[in-house]
Coordinates of C-alpha atoms in Angstrom, one line a residue:
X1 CA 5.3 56.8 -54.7
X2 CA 2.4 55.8 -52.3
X3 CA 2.8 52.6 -52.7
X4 CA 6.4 52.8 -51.8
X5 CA 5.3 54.9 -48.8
X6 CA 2.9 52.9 -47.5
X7 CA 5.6 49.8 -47.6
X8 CA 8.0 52.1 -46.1
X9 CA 5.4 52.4 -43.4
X10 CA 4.4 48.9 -42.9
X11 CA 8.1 48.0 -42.8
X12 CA 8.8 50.1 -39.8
X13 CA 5.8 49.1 -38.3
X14 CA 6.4 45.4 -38.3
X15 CA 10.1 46.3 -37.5
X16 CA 8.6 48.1 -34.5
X17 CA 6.4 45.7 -33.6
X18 CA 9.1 43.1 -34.0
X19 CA 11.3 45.2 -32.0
X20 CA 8.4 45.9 -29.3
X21 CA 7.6 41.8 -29.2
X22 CA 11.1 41.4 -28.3
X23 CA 11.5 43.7 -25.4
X24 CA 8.5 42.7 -24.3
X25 CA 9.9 38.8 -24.1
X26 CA 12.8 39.7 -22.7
X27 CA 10.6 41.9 -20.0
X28 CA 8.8 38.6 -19.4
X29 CA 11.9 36.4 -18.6
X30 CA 13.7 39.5 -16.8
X31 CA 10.5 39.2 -14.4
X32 CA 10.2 35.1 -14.2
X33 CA 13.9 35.7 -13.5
X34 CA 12.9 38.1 -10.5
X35 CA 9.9 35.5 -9.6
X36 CA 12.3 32.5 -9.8
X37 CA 14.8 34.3 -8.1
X38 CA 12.6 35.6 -5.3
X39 CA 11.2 32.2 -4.5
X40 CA 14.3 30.8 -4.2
X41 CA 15.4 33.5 -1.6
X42 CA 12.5 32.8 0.6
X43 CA 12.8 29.0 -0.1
X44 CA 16.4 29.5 1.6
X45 CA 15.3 32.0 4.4
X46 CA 12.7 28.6 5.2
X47 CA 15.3 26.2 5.2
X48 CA 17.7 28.3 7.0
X49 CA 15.4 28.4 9.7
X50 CA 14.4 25.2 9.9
X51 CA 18.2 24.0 9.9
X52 CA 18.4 26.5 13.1
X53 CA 15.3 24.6 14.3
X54 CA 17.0 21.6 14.5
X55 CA 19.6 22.5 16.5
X56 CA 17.6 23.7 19.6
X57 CA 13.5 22.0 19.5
X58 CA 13.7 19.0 20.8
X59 CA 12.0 16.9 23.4
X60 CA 12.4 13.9 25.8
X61 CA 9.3 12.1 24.5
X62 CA 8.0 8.8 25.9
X63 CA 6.8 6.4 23.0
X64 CA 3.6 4.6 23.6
X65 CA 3.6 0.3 23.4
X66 CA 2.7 -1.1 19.8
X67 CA -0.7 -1.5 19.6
X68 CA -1.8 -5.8 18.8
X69 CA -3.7 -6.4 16.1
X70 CA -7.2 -8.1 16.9
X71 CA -6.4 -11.6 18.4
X72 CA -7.4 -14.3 15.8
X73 CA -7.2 -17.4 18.3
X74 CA -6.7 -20.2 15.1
X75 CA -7.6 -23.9 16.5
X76 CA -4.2 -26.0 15.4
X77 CA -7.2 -27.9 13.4
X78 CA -9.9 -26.6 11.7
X79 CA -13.3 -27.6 12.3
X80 CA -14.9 -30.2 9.9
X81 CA -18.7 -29.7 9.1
X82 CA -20.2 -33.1 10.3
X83 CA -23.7 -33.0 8.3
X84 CA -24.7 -35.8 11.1
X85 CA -23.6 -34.2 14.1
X86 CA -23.7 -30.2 13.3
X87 CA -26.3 -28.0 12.9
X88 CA -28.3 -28.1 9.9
X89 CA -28.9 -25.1 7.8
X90 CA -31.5 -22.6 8.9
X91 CA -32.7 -18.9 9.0
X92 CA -31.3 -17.0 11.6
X93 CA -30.3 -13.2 11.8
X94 CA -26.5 -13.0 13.7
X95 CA -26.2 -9.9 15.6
X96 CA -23.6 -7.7 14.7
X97 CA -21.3 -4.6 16.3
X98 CA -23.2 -1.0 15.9
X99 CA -22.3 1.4 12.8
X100 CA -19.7 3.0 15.1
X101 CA -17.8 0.1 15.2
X102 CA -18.2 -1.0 11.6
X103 CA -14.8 -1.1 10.0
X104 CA -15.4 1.2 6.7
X105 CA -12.8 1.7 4.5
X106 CA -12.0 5.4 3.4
X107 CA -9.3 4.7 1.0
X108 CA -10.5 1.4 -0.9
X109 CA -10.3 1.7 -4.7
X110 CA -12.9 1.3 -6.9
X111 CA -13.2 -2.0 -7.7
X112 CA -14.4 -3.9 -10.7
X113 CA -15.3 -6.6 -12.3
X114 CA -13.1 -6.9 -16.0
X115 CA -11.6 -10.3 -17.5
X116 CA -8.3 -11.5 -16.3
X117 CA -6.3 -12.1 -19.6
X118 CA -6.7 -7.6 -20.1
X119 CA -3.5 -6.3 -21.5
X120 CA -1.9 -4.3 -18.6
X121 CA -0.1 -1.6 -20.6
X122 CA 3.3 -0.5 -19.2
X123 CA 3.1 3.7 -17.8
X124 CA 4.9 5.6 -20.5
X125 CA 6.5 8.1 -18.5
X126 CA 7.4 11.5 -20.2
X127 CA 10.7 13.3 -19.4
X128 CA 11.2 16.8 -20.2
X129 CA 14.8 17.4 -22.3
X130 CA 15.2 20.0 -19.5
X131 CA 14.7 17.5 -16.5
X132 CA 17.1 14.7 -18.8
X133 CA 19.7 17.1 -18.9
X134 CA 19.6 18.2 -15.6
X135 CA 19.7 14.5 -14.2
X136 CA 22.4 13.8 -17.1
X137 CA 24.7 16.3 -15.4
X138 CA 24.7 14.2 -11.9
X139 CA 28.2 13.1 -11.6
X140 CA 27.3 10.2 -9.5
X141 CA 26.4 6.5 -10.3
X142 CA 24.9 3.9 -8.4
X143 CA 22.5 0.6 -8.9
X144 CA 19.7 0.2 -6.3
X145 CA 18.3 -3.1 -6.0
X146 CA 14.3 -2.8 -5.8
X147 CA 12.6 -6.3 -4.8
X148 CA 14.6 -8.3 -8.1
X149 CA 15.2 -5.6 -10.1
X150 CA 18.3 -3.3 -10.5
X151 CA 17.6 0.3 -11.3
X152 CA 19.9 3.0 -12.4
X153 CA 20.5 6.6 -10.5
X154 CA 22.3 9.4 -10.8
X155 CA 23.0 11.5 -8.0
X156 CA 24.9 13.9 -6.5
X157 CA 28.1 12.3 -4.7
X158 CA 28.2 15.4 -2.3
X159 CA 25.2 13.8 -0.6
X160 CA 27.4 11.4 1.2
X161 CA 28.2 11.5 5.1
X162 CA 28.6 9.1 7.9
X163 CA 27.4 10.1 11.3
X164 CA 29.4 8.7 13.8
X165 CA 30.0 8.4 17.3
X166 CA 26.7 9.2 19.5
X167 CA 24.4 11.0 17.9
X168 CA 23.2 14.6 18.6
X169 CA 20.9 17.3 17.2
X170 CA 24.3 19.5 16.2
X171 CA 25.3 16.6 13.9
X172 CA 21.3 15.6 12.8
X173 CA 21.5 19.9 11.4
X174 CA 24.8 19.3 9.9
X175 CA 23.8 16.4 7.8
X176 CA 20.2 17.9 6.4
X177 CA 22.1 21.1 5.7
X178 CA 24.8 18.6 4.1
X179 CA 21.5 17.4 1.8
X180 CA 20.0 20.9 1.2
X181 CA 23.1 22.0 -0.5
X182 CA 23.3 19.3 -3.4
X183 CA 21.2 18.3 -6.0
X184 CA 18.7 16.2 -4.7
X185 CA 16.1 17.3 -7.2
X186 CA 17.6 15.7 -9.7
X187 CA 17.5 11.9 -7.4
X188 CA 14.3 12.7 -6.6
X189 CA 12.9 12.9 -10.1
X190 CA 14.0 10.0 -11.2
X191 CA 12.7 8.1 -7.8
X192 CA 9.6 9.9 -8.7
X193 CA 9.6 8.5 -12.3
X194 CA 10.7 5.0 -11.5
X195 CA 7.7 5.1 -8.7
X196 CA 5.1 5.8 -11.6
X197 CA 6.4 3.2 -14.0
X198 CA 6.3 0.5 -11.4
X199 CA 3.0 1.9 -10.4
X200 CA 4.5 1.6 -6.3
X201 CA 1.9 3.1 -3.9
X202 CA 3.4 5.3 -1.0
X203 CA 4.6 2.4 0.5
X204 CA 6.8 1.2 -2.8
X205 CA 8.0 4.9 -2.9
X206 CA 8.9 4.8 0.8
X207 CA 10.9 1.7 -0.1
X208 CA 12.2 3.1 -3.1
X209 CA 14.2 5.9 -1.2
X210 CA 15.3 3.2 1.0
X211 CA 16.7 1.5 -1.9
X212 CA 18.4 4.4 -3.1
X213 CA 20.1 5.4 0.4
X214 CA 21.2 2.1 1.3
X215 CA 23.7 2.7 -2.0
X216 CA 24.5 6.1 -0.8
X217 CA 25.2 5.6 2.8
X218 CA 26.1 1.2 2.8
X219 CA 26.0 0.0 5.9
X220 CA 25.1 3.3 7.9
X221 CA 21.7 3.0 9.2
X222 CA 21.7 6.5 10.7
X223 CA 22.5 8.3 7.5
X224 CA 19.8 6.2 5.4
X225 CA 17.4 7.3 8.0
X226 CA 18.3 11.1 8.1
X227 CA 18.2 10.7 4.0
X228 CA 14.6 8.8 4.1
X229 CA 13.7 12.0 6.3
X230 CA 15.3 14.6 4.0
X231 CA 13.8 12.8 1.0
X232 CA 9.9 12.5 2.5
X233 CA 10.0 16.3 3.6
X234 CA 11.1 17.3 0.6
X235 CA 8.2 14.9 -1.2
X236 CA 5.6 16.7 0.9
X237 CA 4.8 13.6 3.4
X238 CA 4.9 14.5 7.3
X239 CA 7.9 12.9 9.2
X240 CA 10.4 13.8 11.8
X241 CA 12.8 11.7 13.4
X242 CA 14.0 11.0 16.9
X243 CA 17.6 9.9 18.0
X244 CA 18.4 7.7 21.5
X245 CA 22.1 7.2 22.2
X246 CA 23.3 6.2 19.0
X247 CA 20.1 5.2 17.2
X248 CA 18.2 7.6 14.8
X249 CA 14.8 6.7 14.2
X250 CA 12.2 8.1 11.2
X251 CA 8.1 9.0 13.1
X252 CA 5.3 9.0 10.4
X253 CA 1.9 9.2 10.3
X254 CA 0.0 7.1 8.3
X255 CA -3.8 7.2 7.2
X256 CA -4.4 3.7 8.5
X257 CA -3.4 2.1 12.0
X258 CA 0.0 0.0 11.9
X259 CA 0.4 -2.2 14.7
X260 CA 3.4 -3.6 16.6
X261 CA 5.1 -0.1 16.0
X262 CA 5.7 2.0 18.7
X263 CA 4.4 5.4 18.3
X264 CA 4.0 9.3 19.6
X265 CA 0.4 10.1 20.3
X266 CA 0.5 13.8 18.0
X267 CA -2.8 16.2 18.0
X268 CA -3.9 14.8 14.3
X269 CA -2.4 11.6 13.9
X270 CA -0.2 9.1 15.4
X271 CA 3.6 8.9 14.3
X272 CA 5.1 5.2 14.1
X273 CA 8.5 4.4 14.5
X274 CA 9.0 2.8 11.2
X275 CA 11.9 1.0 9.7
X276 CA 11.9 0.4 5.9
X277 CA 13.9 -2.5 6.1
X278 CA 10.8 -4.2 7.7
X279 CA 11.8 -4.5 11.6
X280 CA 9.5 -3.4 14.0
X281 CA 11.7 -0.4 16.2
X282 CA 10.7 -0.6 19.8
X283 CA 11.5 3.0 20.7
X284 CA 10.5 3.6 24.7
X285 CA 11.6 7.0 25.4
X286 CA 13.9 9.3 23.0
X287 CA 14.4 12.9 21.9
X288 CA 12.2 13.7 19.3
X289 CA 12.4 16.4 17.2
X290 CA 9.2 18.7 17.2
X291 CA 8.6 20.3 13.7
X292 CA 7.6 19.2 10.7
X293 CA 9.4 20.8 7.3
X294 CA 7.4 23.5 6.3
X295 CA 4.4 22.5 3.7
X296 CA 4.4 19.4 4.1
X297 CA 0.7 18.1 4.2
X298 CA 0.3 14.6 2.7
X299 CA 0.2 11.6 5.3
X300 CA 1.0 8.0 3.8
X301 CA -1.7 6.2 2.7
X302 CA -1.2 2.0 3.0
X303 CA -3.7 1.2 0.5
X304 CA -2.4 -0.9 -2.5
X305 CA -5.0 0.2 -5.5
X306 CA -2.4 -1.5 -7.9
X307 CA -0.2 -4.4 -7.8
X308 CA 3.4 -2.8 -8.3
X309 CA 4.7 -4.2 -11.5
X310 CA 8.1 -5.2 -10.5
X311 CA 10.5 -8.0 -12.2
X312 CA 8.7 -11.3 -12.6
X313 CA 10.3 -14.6 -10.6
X314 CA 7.5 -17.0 -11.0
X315 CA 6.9 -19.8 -8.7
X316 CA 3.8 -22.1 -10.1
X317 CA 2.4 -25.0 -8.9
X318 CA -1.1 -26.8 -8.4
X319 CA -3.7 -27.3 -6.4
X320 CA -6.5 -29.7 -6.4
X321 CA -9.9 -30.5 -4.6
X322 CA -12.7 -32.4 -5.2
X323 CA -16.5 -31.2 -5.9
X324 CA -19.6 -33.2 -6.3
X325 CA -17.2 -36.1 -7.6
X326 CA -14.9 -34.6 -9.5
X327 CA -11.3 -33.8 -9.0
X328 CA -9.8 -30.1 -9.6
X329 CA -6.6 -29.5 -10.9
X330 CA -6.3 -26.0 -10.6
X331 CA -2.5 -23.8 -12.3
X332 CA -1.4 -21.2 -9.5
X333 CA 1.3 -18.7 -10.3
X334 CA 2.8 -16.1 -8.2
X335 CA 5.7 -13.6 -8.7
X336 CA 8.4 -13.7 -5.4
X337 CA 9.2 -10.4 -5.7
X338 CA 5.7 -9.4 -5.3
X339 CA 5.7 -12.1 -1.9
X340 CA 9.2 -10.0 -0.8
X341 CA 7.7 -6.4 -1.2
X342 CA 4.4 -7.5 1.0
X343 CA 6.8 -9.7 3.7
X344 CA 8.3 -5.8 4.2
X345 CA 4.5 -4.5 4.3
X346 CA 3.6 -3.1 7.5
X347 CA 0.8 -4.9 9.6
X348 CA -2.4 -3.2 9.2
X349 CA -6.1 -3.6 9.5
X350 CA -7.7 -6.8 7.3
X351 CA -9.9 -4.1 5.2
X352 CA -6.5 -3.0 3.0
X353 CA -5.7 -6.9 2.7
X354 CA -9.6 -7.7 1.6
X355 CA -9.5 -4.7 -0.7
X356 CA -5.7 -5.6 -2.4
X357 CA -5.9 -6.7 -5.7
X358 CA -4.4 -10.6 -7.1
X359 CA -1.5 -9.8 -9.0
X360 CA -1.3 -10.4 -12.5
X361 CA 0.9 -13.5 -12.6
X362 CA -2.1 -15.2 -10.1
X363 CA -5.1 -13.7 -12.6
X364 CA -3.4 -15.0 -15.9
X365 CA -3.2 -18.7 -14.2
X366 CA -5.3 -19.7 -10.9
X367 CA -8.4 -17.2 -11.9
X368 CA -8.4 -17.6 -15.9
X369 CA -8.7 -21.7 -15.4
X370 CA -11.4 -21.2 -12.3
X371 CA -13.6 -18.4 -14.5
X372 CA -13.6 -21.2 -17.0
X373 CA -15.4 -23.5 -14.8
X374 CA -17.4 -21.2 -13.1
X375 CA -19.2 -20.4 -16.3
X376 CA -20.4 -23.5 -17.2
X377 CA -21.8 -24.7 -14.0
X378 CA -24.8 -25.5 -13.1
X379 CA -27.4 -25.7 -10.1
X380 CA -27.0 -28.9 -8.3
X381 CA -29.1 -30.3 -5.4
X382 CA -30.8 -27.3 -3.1
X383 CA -28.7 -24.6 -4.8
X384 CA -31.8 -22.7 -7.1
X385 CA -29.6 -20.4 -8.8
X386 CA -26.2 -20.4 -10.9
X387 CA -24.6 -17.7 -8.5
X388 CA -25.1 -19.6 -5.6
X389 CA -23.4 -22.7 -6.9
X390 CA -20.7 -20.6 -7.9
X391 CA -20.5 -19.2 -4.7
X392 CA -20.4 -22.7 -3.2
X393 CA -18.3 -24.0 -5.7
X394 CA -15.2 -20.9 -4.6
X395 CA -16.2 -21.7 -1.3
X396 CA -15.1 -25.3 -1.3
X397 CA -12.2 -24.3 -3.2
X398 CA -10.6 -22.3 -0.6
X399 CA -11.7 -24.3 2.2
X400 CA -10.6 -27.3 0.9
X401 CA -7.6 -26.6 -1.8
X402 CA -5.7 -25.5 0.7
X403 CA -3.6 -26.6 3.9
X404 CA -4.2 -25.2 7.0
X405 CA -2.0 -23.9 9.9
X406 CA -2.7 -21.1 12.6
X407 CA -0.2 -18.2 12.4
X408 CA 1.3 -19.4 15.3
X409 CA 2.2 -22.6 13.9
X410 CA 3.3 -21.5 10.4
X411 CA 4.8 -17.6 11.8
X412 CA 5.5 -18.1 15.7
X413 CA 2.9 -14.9 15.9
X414 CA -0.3 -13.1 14.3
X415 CA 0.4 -12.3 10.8
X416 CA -2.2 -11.3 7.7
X417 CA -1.9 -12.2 4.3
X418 CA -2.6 -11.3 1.5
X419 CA -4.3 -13.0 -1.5
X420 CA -1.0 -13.5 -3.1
X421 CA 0.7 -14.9 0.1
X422 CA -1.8 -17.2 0.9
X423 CA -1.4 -18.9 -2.9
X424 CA 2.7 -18.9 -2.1
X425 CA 3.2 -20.0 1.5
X426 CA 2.1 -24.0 2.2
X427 CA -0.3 -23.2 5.0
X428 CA -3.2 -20.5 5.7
X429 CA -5.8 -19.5 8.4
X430 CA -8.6 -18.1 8.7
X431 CA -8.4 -14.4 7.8
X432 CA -6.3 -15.5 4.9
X433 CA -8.3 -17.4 3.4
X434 CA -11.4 -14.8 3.9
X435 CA -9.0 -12.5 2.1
X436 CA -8.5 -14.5 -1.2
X437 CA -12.5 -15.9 -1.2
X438 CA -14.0 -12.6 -0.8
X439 CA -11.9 -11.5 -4.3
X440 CA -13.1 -14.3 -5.9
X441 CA -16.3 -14.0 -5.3
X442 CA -16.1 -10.5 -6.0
X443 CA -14.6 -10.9 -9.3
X444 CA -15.9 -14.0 -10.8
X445 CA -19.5 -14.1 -9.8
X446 CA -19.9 -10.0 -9.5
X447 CA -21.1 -10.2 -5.4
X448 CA -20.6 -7.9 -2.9
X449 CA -18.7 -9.2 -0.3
X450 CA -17.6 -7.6 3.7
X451 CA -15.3 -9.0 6.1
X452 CA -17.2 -10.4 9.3
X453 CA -14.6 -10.7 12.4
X454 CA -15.5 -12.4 15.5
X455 CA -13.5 -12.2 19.1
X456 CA -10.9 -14.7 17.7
X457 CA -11.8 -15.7 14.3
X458 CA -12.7 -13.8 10.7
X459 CA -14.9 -15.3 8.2
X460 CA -16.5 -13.1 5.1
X461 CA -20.7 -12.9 4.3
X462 CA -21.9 -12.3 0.7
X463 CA -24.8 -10.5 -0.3
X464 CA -26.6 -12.8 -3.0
X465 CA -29.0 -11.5 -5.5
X466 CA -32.2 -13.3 -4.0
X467 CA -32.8 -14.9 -0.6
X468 CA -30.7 -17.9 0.3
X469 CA -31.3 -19.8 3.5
X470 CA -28.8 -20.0 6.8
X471 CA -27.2 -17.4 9.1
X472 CA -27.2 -14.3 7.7
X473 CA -26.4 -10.2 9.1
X474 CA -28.5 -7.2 8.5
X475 CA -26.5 -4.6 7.4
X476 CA -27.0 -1.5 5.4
X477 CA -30.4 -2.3 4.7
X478 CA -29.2 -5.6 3.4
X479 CA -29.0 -9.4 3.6
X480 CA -25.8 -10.7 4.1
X481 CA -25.4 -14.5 4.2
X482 CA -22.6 -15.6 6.2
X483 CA -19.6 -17.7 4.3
X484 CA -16.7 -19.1 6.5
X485 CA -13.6 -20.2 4.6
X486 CA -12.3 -22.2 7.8
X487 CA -15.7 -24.2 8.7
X488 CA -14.5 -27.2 6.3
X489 CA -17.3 -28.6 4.2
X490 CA -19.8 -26.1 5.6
X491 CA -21.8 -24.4 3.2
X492 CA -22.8 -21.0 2.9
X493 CA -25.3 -19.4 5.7
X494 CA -23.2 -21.8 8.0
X495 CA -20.4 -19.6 10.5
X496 CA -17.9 -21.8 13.4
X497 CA -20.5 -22.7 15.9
X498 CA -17.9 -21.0 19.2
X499 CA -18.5 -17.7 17.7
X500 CA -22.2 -18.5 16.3
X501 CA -23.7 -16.2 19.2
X502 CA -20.8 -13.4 19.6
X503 CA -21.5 -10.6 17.8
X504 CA -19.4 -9.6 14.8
X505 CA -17.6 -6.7 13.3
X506 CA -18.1 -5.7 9.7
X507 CA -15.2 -5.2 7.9
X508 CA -16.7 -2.9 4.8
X509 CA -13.5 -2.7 2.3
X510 CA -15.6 -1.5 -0.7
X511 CA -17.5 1.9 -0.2

């Protein structure tokens, strides 16, 4: 009997307790339900007053002129080292621009040193069963061509408009009320997802957006834009957008300086007119819109720490120098969709071209064959140590593997490139070639390397592991031994002889 009592008991107890564990889940999701509900109201009340905002705060802002980027005045032919004629090798200390004006870059990634034929393992990217379903339910369809690829969306058709006629703040609110009430969430996670996978940096996301709203909104500029807009807000990035006449044009800030964009001089940052389609908007005077959608914080950032993997269209080909008597046949490959994604790339300072990575289609061919012959060389003729005939070795290979043409001749106008440009097009300059020898040097004979720009002309200097003789900079507490890319047949310590006695800018790309 006490043992049937005492089960009696236990049974109602764990019924009890069953009964209590219940109720107290359901009091749990009754309050998320409350939370979730709660947050959405004020989310509302936010965006209901910042549709109201953007019927009534604008201002008649005048834009200020693109800003140049620093004049590289390219001779139409480069200057031959003439061991006769020229200056012979010697040790002298170049002057160089005070710390204040040292180009350091905040957002370079940390580079390494790590053999080119590494597996690059594809991003698996999870997706909830919640988030699939939600995206299954889209109703829309569309295929947005990304830089040769086609990827699939879903999307919510309700999310198409056309402004028309001339453009004012009445229909600007219409259309990002239009937005607020479909499901972009669902758009956004899949951008969001496709911009991990192809490891895009903000840029590649930017463009990504702009893939997707050219399908949305075909052939209306104005709509894309407002949708770019609605898309970044909604992302967290600070943008706003101005209209003149029948023109509507997206302002961001970025964390670097972008040049031949006009812009509006804020309190924190700049905002650039900025076109995804890779134009350069002049915008001289327009109505700008004055507030930013509520939390958003995050400011682009240009900085490519990753090559983004996009579909491969190989171009190869060879190029070939000679070196103490021998003649170099050197494999160079390059993808043409990574060429198209960096021809949209907005001009910026030669620190986030110095610091960009080759992309993998250049490592597996051009640097596997020259690590190969690096390795086995030896000191020859003044050269003391292995690294420094490496070092001259890569120097003689850009300097002289190469064609050269100004940007003038080759672009009509100034125009950086980077590594994997100056492999693809026929003809490079200075900078250019700076770019692609300092990641050489960097990765196949483990050297630091900075950026030295002169009024009119960039070359790179290398800090080697013991003294070397020539010209040379002081910076950091270090030796730098100037290398020029452009001065062909010079060896290191030797810079152009016009800018011998300018002083120079350090371009630091790696702290």
């Amino acid at each position: 009997m006490m043992k049937y009592n005492i089960a009696l008991i236990l049974l109602c107890s764990f019924l009890m307790s069953t009964a209590f564990g219940q109720d107290w889940k359901r009091q749990m999701e009754d309050q998320e339900r409350r939370i979730e509900q709660k947050m959405k109201d004020q989310q509302n009340r936010v965006d209901l007053r910042f549709a109201n905002q953007l019927k009534r705060i604008w201002l008649q802002k005048d834009l200020e002129d693109a800003e140049e980027a620093p004049g590289i005045v390219n001779p139409e032919i480069p200057k031959v080292y003439n061991p006769q004629t020229d200056r012979q090798l010697e040790d002298v200390q170049l002057r160089i621009l005070p710390p204040d004006e040292t180009m350091v870059s905040k957002n370079a990634p940390h580079l390494r040193i790590s053999p080119v034929d590494e597996v690059m393992d594809e991003v698996v990217v999870e997706e909830s069963e919640a988030a699939s379903n939600e995206v299954a339910m889209l109703p829309g369809e569309m295929s947005a061509s990304y830089f040769g690829s086609s990827i699939a969306f879903r999307y919510d058709p309700n999310m198409r408009f056309r402004l028309e006629g001339r453009i004012t703040e009445n229909k600007i609110a219409q259309a990002w009320e239009r937005l607020e009430r479909t499901e972009y969430d669902g758009l956004m996670y899949q951008i969001t997802r496709e911009t991990r996978r192809m490891r895009l940096n903000d840029w590649g996301y930017c463009q990504l957006i702009n893939a997707a709203a050219k399908q949305i909104y075909p052939g209306d500029k104005n709509s894309q834009t407002i949708f770019n807009w609605f898309m970044l807000s909604k992302s967290g990035f600070i943008s706003t957008v101005s209209y003149e006449r029948d023109r509507v044009f997206l302002l961001v800030p970025t964390k670097q300086k972008m040049y031949g964009k006009t812009f509006l001089r804020g309190k924190s940052y700049k905002l650039y007119a900025v076109d995804f389609d890779g134009n350069d908007p002049h915008v001289k005077s327009a109505k700008v819109f004055s507030h930013k959608y509520p939390a958003t914080k995050k400011v682009l950032d240009l900085s490519i720490k990753e090559i983004p993997r996009l579909g491969t269209a190989s171009k190869k080909k060879y190029v070939s120098f000679d070196y103490e008597g021998k003649t170099y046949k050197i494999p160079v490959e390059v993808n043409r969709n990574v060429i198209e994604f960096y021809e949209k790339y907005p001009f910026v300072d030669l620190d986030i071209y110095l610091q960009t990575p080759l992309s993998p289609e250049a490592r597996r061919s051009m640097v596997a064959s020259l690590r190969r012959i690096v390795t086995n060389l030896e000191p020859q003729r003044n050269r003391r140590t292995k690294e420094e005939e490496q070092v001259h070795f890569l120097l003689r290979f850009v300097q002289n593997a190469f064609a050269y043409k100004s940007d003038a001749q080759q672009f009509g106008g100034e125009k950086y490139l980077f590594a994997d440009e100056t492999l693809y097009y026929p003809y490079s300059d200075c900078e250019d070639r700076s770019v692609l020898f300092a990641w050489l040097v960097r990765e196949l004979v483990g050297l630091d390397v900075v950026g030295v720009m002169y009024p009119g002309h960039a070359a790179t200097a290398v800090k080697f592991s013991r003294n070397v003789p020539g010209d040379y900079i002081q910076y950091r507490g270090q030796k730098y031994t100037l290398c020029d890319p452009t001065y062909i047949n010079a060896t290191y310590g030797m810079i152009l002889p016009e800018v011998r006695h300018s002083r120079a800018r350090v371009v630091d790309f790696t702290k």
